[in-house]
Tab-separated table of C-alpha atoms in Angstrom:
chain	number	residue	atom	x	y	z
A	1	UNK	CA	-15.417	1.716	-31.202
A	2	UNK	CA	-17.188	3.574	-28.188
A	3	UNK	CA	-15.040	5.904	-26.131
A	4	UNK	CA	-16.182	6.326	-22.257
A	5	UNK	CA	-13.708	9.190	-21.556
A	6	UNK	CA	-10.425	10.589	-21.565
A	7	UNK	CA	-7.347	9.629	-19.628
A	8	UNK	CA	-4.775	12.593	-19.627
A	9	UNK	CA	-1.289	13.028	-17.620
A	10	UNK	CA	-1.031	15.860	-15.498
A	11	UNK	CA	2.321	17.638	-15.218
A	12	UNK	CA	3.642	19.459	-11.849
A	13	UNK	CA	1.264	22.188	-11.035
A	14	UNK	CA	-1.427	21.731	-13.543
A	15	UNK	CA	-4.423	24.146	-12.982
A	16	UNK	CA	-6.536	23.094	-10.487
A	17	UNK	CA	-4.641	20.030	-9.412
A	18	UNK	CA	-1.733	20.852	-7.534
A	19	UNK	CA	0.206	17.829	-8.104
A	20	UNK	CA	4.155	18.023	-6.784
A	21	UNK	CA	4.405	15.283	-9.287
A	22	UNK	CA	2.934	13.968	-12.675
A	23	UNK	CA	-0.135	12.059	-12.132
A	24	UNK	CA	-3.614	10.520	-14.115
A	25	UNK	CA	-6.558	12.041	-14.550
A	26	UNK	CA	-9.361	9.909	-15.901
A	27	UNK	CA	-12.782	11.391	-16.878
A	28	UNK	CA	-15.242	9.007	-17.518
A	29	UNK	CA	-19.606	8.198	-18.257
A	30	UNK	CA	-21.110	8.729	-15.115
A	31	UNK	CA	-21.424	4.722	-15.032
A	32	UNK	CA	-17.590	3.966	-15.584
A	33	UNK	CA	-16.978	6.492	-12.761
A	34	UNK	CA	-18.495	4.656	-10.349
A	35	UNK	CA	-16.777	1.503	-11.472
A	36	UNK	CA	-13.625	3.495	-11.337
A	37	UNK	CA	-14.084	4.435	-8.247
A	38	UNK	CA	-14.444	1.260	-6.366
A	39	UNK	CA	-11.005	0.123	-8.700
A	40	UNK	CA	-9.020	2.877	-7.267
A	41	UNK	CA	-10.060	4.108	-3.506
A	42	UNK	CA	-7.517	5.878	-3.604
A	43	UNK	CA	-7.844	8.305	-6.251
A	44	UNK	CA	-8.631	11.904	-5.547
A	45	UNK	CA	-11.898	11.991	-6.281
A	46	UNK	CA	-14.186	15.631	-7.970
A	47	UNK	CA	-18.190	15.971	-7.747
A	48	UNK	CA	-17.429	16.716	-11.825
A	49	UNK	CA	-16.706	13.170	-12.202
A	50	UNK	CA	-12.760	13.467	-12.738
A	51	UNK	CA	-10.516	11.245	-10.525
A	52	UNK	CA	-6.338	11.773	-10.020
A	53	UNK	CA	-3.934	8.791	-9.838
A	54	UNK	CA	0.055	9.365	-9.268
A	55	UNK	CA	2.161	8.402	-12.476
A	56	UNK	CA	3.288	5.332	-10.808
A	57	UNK	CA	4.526	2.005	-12.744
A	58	UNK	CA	1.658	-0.163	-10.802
A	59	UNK	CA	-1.027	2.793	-11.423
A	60	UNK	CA	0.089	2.618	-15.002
A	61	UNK	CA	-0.527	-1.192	-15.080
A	62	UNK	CA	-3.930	-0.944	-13.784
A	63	UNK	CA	-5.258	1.993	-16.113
A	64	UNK	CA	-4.071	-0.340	-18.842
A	65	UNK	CA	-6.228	-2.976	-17.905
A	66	UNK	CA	-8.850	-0.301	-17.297
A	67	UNK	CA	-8.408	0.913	-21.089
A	68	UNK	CA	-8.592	-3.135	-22.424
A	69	UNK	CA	-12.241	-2.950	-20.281
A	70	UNK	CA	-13.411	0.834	-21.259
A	71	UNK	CA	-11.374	1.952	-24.404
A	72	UNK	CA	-10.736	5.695	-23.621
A	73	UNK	CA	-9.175	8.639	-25.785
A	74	UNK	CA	-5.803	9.014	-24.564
A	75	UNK	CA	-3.090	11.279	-26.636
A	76	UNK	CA	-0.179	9.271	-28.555
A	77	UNK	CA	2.570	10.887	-26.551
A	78	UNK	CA	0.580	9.938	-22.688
A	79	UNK	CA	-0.347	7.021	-24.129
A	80	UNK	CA	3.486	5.756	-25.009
A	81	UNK	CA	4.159	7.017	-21.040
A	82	UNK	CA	1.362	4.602	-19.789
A	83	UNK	CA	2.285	2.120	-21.743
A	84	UNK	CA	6.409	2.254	-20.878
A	85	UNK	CA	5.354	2.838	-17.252
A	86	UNK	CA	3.097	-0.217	-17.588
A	87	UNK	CA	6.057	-2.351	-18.694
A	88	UNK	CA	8.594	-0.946	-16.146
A	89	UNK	CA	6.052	-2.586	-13.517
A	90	UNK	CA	6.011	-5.831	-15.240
A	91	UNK	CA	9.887	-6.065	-15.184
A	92	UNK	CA	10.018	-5.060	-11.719
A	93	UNK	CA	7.824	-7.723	-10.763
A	94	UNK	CA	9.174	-10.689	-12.774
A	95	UNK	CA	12.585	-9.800	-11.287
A	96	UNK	CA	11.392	-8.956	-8.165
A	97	UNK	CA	9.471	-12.865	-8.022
A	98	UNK	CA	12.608	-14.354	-9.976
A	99	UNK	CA	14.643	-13.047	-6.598
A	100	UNK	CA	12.250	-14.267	-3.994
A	101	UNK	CA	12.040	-17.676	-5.678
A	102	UNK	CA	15.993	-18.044	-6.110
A	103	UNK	CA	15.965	-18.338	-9.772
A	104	UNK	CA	17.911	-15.340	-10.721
A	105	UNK	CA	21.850	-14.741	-9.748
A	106	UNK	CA	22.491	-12.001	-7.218
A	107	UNK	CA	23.211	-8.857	-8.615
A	108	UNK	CA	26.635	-8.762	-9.737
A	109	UNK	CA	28.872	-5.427	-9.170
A	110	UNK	CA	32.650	-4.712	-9.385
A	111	UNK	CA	32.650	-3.407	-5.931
A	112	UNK	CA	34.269	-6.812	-4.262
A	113	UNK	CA	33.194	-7.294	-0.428
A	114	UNK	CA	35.865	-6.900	1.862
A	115	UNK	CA	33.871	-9.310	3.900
A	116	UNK	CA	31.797	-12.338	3.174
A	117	UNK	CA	27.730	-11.844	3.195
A	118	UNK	CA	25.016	-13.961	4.124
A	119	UNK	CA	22.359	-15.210	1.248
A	120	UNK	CA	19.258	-13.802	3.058
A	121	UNK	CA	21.387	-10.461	3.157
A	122	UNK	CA	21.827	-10.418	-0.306
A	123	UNK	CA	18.574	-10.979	-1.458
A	124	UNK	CA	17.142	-7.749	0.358
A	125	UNK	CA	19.783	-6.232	-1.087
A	126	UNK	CA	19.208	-7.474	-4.594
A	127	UNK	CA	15.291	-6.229	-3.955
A	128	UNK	CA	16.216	-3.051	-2.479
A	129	UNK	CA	18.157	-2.310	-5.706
A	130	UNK	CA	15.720	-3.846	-8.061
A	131	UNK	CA	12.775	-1.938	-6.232
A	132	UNK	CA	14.280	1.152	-5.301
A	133	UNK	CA	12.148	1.035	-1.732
A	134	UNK	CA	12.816	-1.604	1.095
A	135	UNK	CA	11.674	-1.796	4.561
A	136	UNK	CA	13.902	-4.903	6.212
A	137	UNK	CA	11.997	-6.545	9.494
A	138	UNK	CA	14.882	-9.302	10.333
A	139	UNK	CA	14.914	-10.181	13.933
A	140	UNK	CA	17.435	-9.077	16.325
A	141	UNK	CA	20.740	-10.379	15.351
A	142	UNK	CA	20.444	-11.082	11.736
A	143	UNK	CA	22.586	-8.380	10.297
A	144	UNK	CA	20.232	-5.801	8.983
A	145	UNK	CA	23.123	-3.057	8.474
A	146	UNK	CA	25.026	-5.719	6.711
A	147	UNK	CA	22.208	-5.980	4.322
A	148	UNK	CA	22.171	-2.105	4.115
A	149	UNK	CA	25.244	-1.540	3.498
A	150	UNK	CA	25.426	-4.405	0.655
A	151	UNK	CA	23.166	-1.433	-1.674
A	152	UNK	CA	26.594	0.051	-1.495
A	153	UNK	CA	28.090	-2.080	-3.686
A	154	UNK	CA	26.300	-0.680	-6.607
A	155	UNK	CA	27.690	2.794	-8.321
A	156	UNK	CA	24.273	4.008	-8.512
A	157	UNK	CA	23.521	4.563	-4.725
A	158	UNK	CA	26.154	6.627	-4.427
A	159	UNK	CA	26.564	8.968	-2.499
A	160	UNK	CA	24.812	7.663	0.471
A	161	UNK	CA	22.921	8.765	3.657
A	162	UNK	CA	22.537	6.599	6.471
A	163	UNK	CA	20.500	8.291	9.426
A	164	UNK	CA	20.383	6.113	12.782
A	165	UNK	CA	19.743	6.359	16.663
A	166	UNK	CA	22.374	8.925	18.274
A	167	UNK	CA	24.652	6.021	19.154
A	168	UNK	CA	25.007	4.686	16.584
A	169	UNK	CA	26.669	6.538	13.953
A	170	UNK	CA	30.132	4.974	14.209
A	171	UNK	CA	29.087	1.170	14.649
A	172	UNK	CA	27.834	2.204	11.068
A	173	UNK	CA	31.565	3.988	10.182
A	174	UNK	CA	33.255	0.928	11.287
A	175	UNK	CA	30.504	-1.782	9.820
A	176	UNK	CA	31.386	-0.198	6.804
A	177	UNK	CA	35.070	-0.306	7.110
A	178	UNK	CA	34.638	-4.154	7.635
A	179	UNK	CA	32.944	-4.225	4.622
A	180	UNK	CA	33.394	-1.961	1.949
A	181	UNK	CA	36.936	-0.653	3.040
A	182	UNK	CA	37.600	1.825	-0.213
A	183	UNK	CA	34.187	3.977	0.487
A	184	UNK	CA	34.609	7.298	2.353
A	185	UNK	CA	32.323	7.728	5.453
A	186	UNK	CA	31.599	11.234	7.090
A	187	UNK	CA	30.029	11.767	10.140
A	188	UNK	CA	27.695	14.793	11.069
A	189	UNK	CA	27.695	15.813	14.291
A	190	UNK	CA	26.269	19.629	14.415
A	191	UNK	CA	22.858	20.590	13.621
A	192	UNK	CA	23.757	23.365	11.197
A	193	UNK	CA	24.567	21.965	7.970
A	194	UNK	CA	28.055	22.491	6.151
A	195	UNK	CA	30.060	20.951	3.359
A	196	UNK	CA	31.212	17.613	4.438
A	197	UNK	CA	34.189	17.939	1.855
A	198	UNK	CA	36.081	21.088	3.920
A	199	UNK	CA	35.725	18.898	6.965
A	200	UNK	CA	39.521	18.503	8.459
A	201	UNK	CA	38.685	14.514	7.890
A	202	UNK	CA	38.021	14.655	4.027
A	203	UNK	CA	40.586	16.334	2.651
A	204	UNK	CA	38.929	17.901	0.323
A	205	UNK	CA	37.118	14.641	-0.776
A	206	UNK	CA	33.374	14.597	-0.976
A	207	UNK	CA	32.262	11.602	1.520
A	208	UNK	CA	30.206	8.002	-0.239
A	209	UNK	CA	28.481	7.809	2.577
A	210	UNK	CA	27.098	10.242	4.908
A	211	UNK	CA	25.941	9.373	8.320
A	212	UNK	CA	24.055	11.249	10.921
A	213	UNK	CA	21.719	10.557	14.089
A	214	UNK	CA	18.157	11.479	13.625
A	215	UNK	CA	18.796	14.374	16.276
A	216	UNK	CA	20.267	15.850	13.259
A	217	UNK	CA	18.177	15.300	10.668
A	218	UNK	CA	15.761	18.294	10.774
A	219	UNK	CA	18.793	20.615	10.184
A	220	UNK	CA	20.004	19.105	6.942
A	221	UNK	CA	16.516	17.844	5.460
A	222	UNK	CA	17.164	20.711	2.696
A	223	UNK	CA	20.692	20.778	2.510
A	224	UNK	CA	20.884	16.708	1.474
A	225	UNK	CA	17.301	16.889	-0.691
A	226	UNK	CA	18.143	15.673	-4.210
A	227	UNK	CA	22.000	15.499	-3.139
A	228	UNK	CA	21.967	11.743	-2.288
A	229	UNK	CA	20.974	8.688	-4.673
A	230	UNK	CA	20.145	6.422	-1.177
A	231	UNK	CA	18.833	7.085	1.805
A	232	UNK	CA	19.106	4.254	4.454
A	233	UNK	CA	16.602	4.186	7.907
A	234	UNK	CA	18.355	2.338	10.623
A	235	UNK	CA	15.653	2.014	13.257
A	236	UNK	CA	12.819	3.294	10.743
A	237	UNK	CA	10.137	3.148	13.791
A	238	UNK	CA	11.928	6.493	14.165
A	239	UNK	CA	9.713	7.943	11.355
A	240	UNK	CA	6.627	6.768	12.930
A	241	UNK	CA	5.120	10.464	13.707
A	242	UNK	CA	4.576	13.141	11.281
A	243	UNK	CA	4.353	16.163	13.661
A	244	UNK	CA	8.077	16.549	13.851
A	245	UNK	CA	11.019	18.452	11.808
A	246	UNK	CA	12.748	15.577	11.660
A	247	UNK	CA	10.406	13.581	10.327
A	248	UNK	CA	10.155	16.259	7.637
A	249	UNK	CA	13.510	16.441	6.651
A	250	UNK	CA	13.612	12.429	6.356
A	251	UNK	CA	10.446	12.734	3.878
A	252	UNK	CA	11.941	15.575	2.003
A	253	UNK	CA	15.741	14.214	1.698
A	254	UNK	CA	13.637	10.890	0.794
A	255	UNK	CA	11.650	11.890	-2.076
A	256	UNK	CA	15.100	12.776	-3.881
A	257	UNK	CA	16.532	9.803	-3.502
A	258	UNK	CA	16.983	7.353	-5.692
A	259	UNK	CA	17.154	4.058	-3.227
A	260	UNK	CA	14.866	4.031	-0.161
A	261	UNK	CA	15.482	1.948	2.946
A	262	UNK	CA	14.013	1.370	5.986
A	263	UNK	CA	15.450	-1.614	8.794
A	264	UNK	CA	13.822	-2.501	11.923
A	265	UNK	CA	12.860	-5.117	14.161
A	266	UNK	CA	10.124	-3.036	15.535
A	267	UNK	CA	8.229	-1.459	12.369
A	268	UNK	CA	5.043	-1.387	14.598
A	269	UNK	CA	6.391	0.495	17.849
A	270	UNK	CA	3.093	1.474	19.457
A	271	UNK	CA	0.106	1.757	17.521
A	272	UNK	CA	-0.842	0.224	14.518
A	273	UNK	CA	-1.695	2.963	12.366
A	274	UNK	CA	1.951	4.430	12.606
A	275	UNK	CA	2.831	1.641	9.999
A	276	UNK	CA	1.502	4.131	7.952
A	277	UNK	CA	3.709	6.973	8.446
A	278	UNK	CA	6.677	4.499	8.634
A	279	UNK	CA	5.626	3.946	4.609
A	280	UNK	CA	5.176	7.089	3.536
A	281	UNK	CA	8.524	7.630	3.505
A	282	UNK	CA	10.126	5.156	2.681
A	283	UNK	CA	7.347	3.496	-0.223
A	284	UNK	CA	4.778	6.056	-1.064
A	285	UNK	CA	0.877	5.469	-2.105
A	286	UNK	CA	2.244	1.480	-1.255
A	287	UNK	CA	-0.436	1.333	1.452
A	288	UNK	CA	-2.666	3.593	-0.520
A	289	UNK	CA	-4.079	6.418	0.894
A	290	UNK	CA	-4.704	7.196	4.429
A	291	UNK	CA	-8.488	6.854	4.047
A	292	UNK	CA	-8.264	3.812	2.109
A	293	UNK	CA	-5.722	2.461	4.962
A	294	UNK	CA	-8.429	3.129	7.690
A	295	UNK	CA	-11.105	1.553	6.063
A	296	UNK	CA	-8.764	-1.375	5.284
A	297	UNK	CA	-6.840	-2.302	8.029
A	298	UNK	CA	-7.906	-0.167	11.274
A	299	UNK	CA	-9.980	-1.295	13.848
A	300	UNK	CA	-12.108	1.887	13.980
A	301	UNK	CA	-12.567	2.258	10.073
A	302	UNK	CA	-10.374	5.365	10.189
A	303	UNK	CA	-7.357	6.926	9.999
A	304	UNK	CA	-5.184	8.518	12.861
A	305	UNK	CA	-1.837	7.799	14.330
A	306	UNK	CA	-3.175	6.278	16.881
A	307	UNK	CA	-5.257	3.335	15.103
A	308	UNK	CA	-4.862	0.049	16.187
A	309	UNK	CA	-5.012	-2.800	13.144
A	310	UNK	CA	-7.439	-4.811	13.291
């Protein structure tokens, strides 16, 4: 059988990559390349002919396919990755369509509701835990934080940040009251991070749910990064510009989390292209990259915050 490369997984660091995560690299006949390249616009892309993909489930999927088309040399023990990543997409997207069509049974936890919830609520719910990354666009009045706060349910998002508009923090401390009574709620009102736990209000206990105003964000982006399973965007327009702290802490306290979630009415707050930004937190690489997403959607064929969609 004819080989027309070599598909290899990069770990953290590799030489000459500088990946903060595992990712592809496919090296192919000068004629695959070119095919390869029009697959994946948004692979990083070298005049030696290699290109880089994340190790993503739905990157996975498609280099399978690309394998069944070109057979490649891959090594047993990245090929068994692919392969399992390949299948973790598959069962994220028959669940994910058995949800949306109402054939499967909302996810079923022994955390009982203190409160009754709404089916439309649990179904983002249900895809926000089945998906790991949600942004939630329900109109005005539709109970977006209820649908938040029904992730809460399940052992695994625990502990919890929720980060919201400055007044908002505790309509969120007593939504959650309503609703999930026995969780412990905490909060932050300073800047300078400290342990929630020696707080007068926590007796000692470590909080289930932290919540904060963005104003505070940038001060604790560090302090909460791989210390909290969900993270939860109320207002997620809030995210729409990258040239700010706190929309550096929210990416950084993001990327260690577990369960990402944005809700908004407004996802689109003034131009287009901030859609983009908006993502990259909350899904990354789901509206490719930010070339690809000029070319794509934006009236001028290129990227910038201030693209409008065409």
């Amino acid at each position: 059988m004819k080989l027309h490369g070599e598909v290899r997984l990069l770990e953290p660091g590799s030489r000459g990559q500088g990946h903060r995560s595992r990712a592809w690299a496919i090296e192919a006949t000068p004629d695959v390349m070119i095919r390869l390249k029009r697959i994946f616009p948004r692979a990083n892309g070298r005049r030696s002919g290699a290109i880089t993909l994340g190790d993503t489930p739905d990157v996975a999927r498609d280099i399978e396919w690309v394998l069944e088309r070109w057979p490649m040399q891959v090594k047993a023990e990245h090929r068994e990755r692919l392969l399992e990543r390949a299948r973790q997409h598959r069962r994220t997207e028959e669940a994910v369509e058995a949800i949306l069509s109402g054939d499967a049974p909302h996810l079923d936890y022994v955390a009982e509701l203190a409160r009754p919830a709404r089916d439309y609520q649990l179904v983002a719910a249900d895809l926000a835990l089945t998906t790991g990354r949600l942004l939630l666009t329900d109109d005005l009045g539709l109970g977006k934080t209820m649908s938040g706060l029904l992730l809460l349910r399940d052992p695994r998002a625990l502990p919890a940040l929720v980060v919201c508009p400055t007044h908002l923090p505790q309509q969120w401390a007593d939504e959650l009251a309503l609703t999930l009574p026995f969780l412990r709620p905490h909060i932050v009102r300073t800047l300078e991070p400290y342990d929630p736990a020696r707080h007068r209000s926590m007796h000692g206990h470590d909080p289930d749910v932290l919540i904060m105003p963005y104003s505070k964000l940038r001060g604790w982006g560090d302090a909460l990064a791989g210390r909290v399973r969900t993270v939860i965007f109320d207002e997620a327009q809030e995210l729409r510009r990258t040239d700010s702290a706190k929309y550096t802490a929210a990416a950084t306290v993001a990327d260690g989390a577990q369960f990402r979630v944005g809700l908004t009415a407004t996802p689109i707050y003034n131009y287009g292209g901030e859609i983009y930004n908006v993502m990259s937190v909350i899904a990354p690489d789901a509206l490719g990259g930010k070339q690809e997403f000029g070319r794509e959607w934006c009236a001028n064929e290129g990227w910038s915050d201030k693209a409008s969609v065409a």
